[in-house]
Short mmCIF file of C-alpha atoms in Angstrom, two decimals:
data_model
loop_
_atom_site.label_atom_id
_atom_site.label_comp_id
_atom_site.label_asym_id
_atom_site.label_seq_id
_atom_site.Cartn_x
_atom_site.Cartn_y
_atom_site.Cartn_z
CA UNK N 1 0.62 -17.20 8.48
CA UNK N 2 -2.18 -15.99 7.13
CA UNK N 3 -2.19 -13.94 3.35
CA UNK N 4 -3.53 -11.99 0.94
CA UNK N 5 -3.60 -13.54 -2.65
CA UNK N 6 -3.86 -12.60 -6.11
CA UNK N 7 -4.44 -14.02 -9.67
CA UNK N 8 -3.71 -14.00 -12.23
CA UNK N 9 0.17 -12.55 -11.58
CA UNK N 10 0.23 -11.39 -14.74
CA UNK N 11 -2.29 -10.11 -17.06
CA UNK N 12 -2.10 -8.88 -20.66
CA UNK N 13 -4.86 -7.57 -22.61
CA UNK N 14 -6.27 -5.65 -25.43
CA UNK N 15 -7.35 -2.48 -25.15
CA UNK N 16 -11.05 -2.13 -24.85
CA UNK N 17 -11.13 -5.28 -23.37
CA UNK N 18 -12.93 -6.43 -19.73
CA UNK N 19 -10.64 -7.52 -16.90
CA UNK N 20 -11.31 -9.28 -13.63
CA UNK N 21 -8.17 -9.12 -11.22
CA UNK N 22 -8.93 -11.59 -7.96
CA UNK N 23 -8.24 -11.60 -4.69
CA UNK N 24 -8.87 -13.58 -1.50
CA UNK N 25 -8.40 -11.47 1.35
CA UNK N 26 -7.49 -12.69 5.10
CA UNK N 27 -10.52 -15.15 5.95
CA UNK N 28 -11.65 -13.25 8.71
CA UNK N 29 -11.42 -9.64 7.56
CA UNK N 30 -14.37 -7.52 6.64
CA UNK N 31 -12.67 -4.83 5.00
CA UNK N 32 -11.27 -4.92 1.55
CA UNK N 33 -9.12 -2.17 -0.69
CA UNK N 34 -7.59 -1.88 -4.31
CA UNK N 35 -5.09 0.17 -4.62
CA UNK N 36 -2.44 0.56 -8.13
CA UNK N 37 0.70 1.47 -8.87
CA UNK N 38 1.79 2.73 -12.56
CA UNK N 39 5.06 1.91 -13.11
CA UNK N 40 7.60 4.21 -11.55
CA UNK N 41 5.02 6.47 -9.68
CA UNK N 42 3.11 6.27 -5.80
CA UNK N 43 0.55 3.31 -5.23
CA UNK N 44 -2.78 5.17 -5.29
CA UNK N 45 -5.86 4.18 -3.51
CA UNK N 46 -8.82 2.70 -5.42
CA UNK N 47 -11.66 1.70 -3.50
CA UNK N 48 -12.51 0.14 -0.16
CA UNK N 49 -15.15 -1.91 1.03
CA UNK N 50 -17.15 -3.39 3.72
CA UNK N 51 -20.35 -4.95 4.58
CA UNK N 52 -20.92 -5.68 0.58
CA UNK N 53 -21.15 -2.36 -0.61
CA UNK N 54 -18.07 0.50 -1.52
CA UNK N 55 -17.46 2.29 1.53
CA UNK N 56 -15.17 5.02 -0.07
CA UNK N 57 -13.93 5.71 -3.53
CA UNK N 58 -10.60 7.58 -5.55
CA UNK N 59 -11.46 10.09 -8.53
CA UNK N 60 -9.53 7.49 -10.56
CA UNK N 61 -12.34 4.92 -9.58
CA UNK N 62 -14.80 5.63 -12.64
CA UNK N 63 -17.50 4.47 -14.37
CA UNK N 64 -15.18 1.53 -15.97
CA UNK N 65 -14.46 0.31 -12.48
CA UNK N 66 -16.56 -2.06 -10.35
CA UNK N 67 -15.74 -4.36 -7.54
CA UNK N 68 -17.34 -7.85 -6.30
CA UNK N 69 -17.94 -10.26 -3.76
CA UNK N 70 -19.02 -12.92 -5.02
CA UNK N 71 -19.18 -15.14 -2.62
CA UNK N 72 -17.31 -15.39 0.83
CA UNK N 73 -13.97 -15.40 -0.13
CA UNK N 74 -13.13 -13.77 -3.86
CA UNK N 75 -12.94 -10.03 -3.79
CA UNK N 76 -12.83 -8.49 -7.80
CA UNK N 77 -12.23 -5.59 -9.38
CA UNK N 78 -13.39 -5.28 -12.87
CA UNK N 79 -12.46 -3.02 -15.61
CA UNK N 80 -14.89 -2.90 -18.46
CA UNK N 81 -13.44 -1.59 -21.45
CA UNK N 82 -9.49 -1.22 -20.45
CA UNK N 83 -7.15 2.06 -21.60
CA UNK N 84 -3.89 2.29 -22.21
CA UNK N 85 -3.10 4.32 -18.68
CA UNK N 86 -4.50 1.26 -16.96
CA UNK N 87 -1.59 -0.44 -16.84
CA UNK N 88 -0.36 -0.87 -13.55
CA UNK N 89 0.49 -3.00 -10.54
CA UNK N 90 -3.19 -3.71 -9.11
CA UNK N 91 -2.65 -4.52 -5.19
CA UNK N 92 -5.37 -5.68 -3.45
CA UNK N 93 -5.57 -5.33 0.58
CA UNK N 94 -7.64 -6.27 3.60
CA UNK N 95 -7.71 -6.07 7.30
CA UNK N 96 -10.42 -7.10 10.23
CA UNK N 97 -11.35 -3.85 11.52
CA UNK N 98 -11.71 0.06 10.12
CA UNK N 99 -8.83 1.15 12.31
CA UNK N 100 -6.29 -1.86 11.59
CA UNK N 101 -2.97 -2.22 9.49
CA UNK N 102 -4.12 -3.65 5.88
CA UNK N 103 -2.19 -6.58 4.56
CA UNK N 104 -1.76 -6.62 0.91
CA UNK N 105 -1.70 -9.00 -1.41
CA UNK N 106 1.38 -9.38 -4.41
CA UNK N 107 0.03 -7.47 -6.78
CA UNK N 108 -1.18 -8.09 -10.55
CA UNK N 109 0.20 -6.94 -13.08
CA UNK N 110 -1.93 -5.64 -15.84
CA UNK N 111 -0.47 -4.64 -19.05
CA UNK N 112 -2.97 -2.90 -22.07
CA UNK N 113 -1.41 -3.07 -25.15
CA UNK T 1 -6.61 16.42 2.09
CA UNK T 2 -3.97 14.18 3.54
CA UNK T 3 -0.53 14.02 1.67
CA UNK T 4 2.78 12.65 2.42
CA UNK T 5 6.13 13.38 1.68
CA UNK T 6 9.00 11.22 1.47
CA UNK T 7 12.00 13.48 0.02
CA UNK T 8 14.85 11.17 -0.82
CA UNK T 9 14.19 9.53 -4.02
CA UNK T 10 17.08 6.88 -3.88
CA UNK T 11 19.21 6.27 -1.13
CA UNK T 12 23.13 4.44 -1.25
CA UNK T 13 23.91 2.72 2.22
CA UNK T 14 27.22 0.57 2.99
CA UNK T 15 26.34 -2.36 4.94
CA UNK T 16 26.19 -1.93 8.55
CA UNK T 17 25.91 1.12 8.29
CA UNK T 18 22.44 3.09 9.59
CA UNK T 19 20.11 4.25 7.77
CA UNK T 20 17.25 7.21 8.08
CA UNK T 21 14.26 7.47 5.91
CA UNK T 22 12.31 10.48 5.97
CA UNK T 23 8.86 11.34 5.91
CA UNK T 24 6.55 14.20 5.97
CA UNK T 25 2.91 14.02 6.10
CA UNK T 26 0.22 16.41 5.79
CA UNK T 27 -3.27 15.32 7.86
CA UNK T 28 -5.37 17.90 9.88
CA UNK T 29 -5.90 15.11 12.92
CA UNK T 30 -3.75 13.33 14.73
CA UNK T 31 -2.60 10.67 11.90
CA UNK T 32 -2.41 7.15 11.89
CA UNK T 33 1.15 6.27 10.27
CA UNK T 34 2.90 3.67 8.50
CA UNK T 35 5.70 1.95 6.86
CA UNK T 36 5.69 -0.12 4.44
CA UNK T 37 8.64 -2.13 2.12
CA UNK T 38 8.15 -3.43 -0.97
CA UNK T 39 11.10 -6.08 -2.41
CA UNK T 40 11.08 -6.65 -5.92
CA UNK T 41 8.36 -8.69 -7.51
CA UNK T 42 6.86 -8.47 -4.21
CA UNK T 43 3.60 -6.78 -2.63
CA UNK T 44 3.66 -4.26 0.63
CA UNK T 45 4.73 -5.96 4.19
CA UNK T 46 3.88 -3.76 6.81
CA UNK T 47 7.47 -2.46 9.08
CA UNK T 48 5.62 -1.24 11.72
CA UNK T 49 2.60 1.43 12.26
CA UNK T 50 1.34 4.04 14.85
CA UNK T 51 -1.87 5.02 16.29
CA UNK T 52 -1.23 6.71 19.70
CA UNK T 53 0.96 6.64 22.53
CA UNK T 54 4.73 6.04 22.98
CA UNK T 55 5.53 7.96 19.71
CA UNK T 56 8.90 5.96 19.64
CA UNK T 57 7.46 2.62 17.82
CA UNK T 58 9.25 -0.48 17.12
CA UNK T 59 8.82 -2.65 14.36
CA UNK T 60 10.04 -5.67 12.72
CA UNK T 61 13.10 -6.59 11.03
CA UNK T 62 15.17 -4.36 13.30
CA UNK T 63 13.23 -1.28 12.37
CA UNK T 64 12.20 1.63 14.00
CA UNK T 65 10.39 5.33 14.10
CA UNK T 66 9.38 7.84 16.00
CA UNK T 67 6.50 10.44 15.29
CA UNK T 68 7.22 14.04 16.58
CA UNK T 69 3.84 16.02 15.77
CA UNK T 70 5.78 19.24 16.07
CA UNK T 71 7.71 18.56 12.76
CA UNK T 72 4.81 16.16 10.72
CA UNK T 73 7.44 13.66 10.50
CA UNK T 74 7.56 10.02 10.85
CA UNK T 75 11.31 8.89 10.26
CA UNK T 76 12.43 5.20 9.94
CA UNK T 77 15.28 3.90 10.96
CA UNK T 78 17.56 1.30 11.31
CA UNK T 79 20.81 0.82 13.55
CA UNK T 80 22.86 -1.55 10.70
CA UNK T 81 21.37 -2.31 7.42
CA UNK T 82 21.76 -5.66 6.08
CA UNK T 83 21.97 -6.52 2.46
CA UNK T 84 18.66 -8.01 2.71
CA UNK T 85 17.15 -4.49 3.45
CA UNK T 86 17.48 -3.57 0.16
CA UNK T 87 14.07 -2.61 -1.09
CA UNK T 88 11.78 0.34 -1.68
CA UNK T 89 10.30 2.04 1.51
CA UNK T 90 6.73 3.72 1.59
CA UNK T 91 5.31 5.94 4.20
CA UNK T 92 1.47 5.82 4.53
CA UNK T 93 -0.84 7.58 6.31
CA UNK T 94 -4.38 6.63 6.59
CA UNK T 95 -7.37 8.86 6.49
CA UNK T 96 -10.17 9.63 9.04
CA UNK T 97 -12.61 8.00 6.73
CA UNK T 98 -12.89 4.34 5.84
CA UNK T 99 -9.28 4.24 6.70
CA UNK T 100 -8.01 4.45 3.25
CA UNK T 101 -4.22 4.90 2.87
CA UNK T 102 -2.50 7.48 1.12
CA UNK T 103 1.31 6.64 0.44
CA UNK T 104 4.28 8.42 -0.27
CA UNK T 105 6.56 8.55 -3.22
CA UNK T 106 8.74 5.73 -1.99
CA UNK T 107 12.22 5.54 -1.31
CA UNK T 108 14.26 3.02 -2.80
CA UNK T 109 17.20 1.69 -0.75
CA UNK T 110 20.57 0.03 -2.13
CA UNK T 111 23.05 -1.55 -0.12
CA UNK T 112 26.66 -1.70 -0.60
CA UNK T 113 28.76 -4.74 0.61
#
């Protein structure tokens, strides 16, 4: 069955330090979401995207933030200089139309000590 | 703006037993509405979803819920739990707009032998 995937699992950093969490979405979906969940609190939408540029953006979605295609199967989400409160569970999602369920991928975890 | 509700925090189940987990949403439309469970260490596997018509949906894993517009609710349930069905339960609702999804608090289930 077909499935979302993430690396790295696991990712510790410094603050102030850039990030790049991956993800490979479905291989035939167009549309593509981060969402994050800080430990012990909802999972928050991030960002979505479709047709290579951000179709809708959270509050929390800043300046620091930036998300990728690179080609025609990564999806990234960068962080450029990383805080403390970014620490989270970073879930990435996708699905094949704007109206569909979104599968999500396992989730990185992203420490900033 | 949308919002959604899930009021039990934890919830203790014997096995075999059923179990009902509540949600509330807030969404001036008529909403599209979801379920997800999370197991530890694990990302979100859709239960089960609905868009429109029989507002009594089925999903996997024995699940089910029913939407009744009247009360805003979208309640899952399950005849007899198994221990596998330990997990934590999130009730999503997605937006009119690039379909992003806005999740509950999460209720996390335990299950007794």
């Amino acid at each position: 069955e077909p499935e979302v995937t993430q690396t790295p699992s696991h990712q510790v950093t410094q603050m102030g330090q850039e990030v790049i969490l991956r993800c490979v979405p479905i291989s035939n979906h167009l549309y593509f979401y981060w969402y994050r969940q800080i430990l012990g609190q909802k999972v928050e939408f991030l960002v979505s995207f479709y047709n290579n540029e951000i179709s809708e953006k959270s509050e929390i979605f800043d300046d620091q933030f930036s998300v990728e295609r690179p080609d025609g199967s990564n999806f990234t989400l960068k962080i450029r200089s990383t805080k403390l409160e970014d620490s989270a569970m970073y879930f990435c999602a996708s699905s094949d139309t704007s109206e569909a369920e979104q599968f999500f991928g396992p989730g990185t975890r992203l420490t900033v000590l | 703006a949308q919002s959604v509700t899930q009021p039990d925090i934890h919830i203790t189940v014997s096995e075999g037993a059923s179990l009902e987990l509540r949600c509330n949403y807030s969404y001036g439309a008529t909403p599209y509405l979801f379920w997800y469970v999370q197991s530890p260490g694990q990302g979100l596997q859709l239960l089960l979803k609905y868009f429109s018509g029989d507002t009594l949906v089925q999903g996997i894993k024995g699940f089910e819920a029913e939407f009744k517009r009247s009360q805003s609710s979208f309640n899952l349930r399950k005849p007899s739990v198994h221990w596998s069905d330990a997990a934590e339960y999130f009730c999503a609702v997605a937006g009119a707009a690039g379909n992003k999804l806005t999740f509950g608090g999460g209720t996390r289930v335990l299950v007794k032998p």
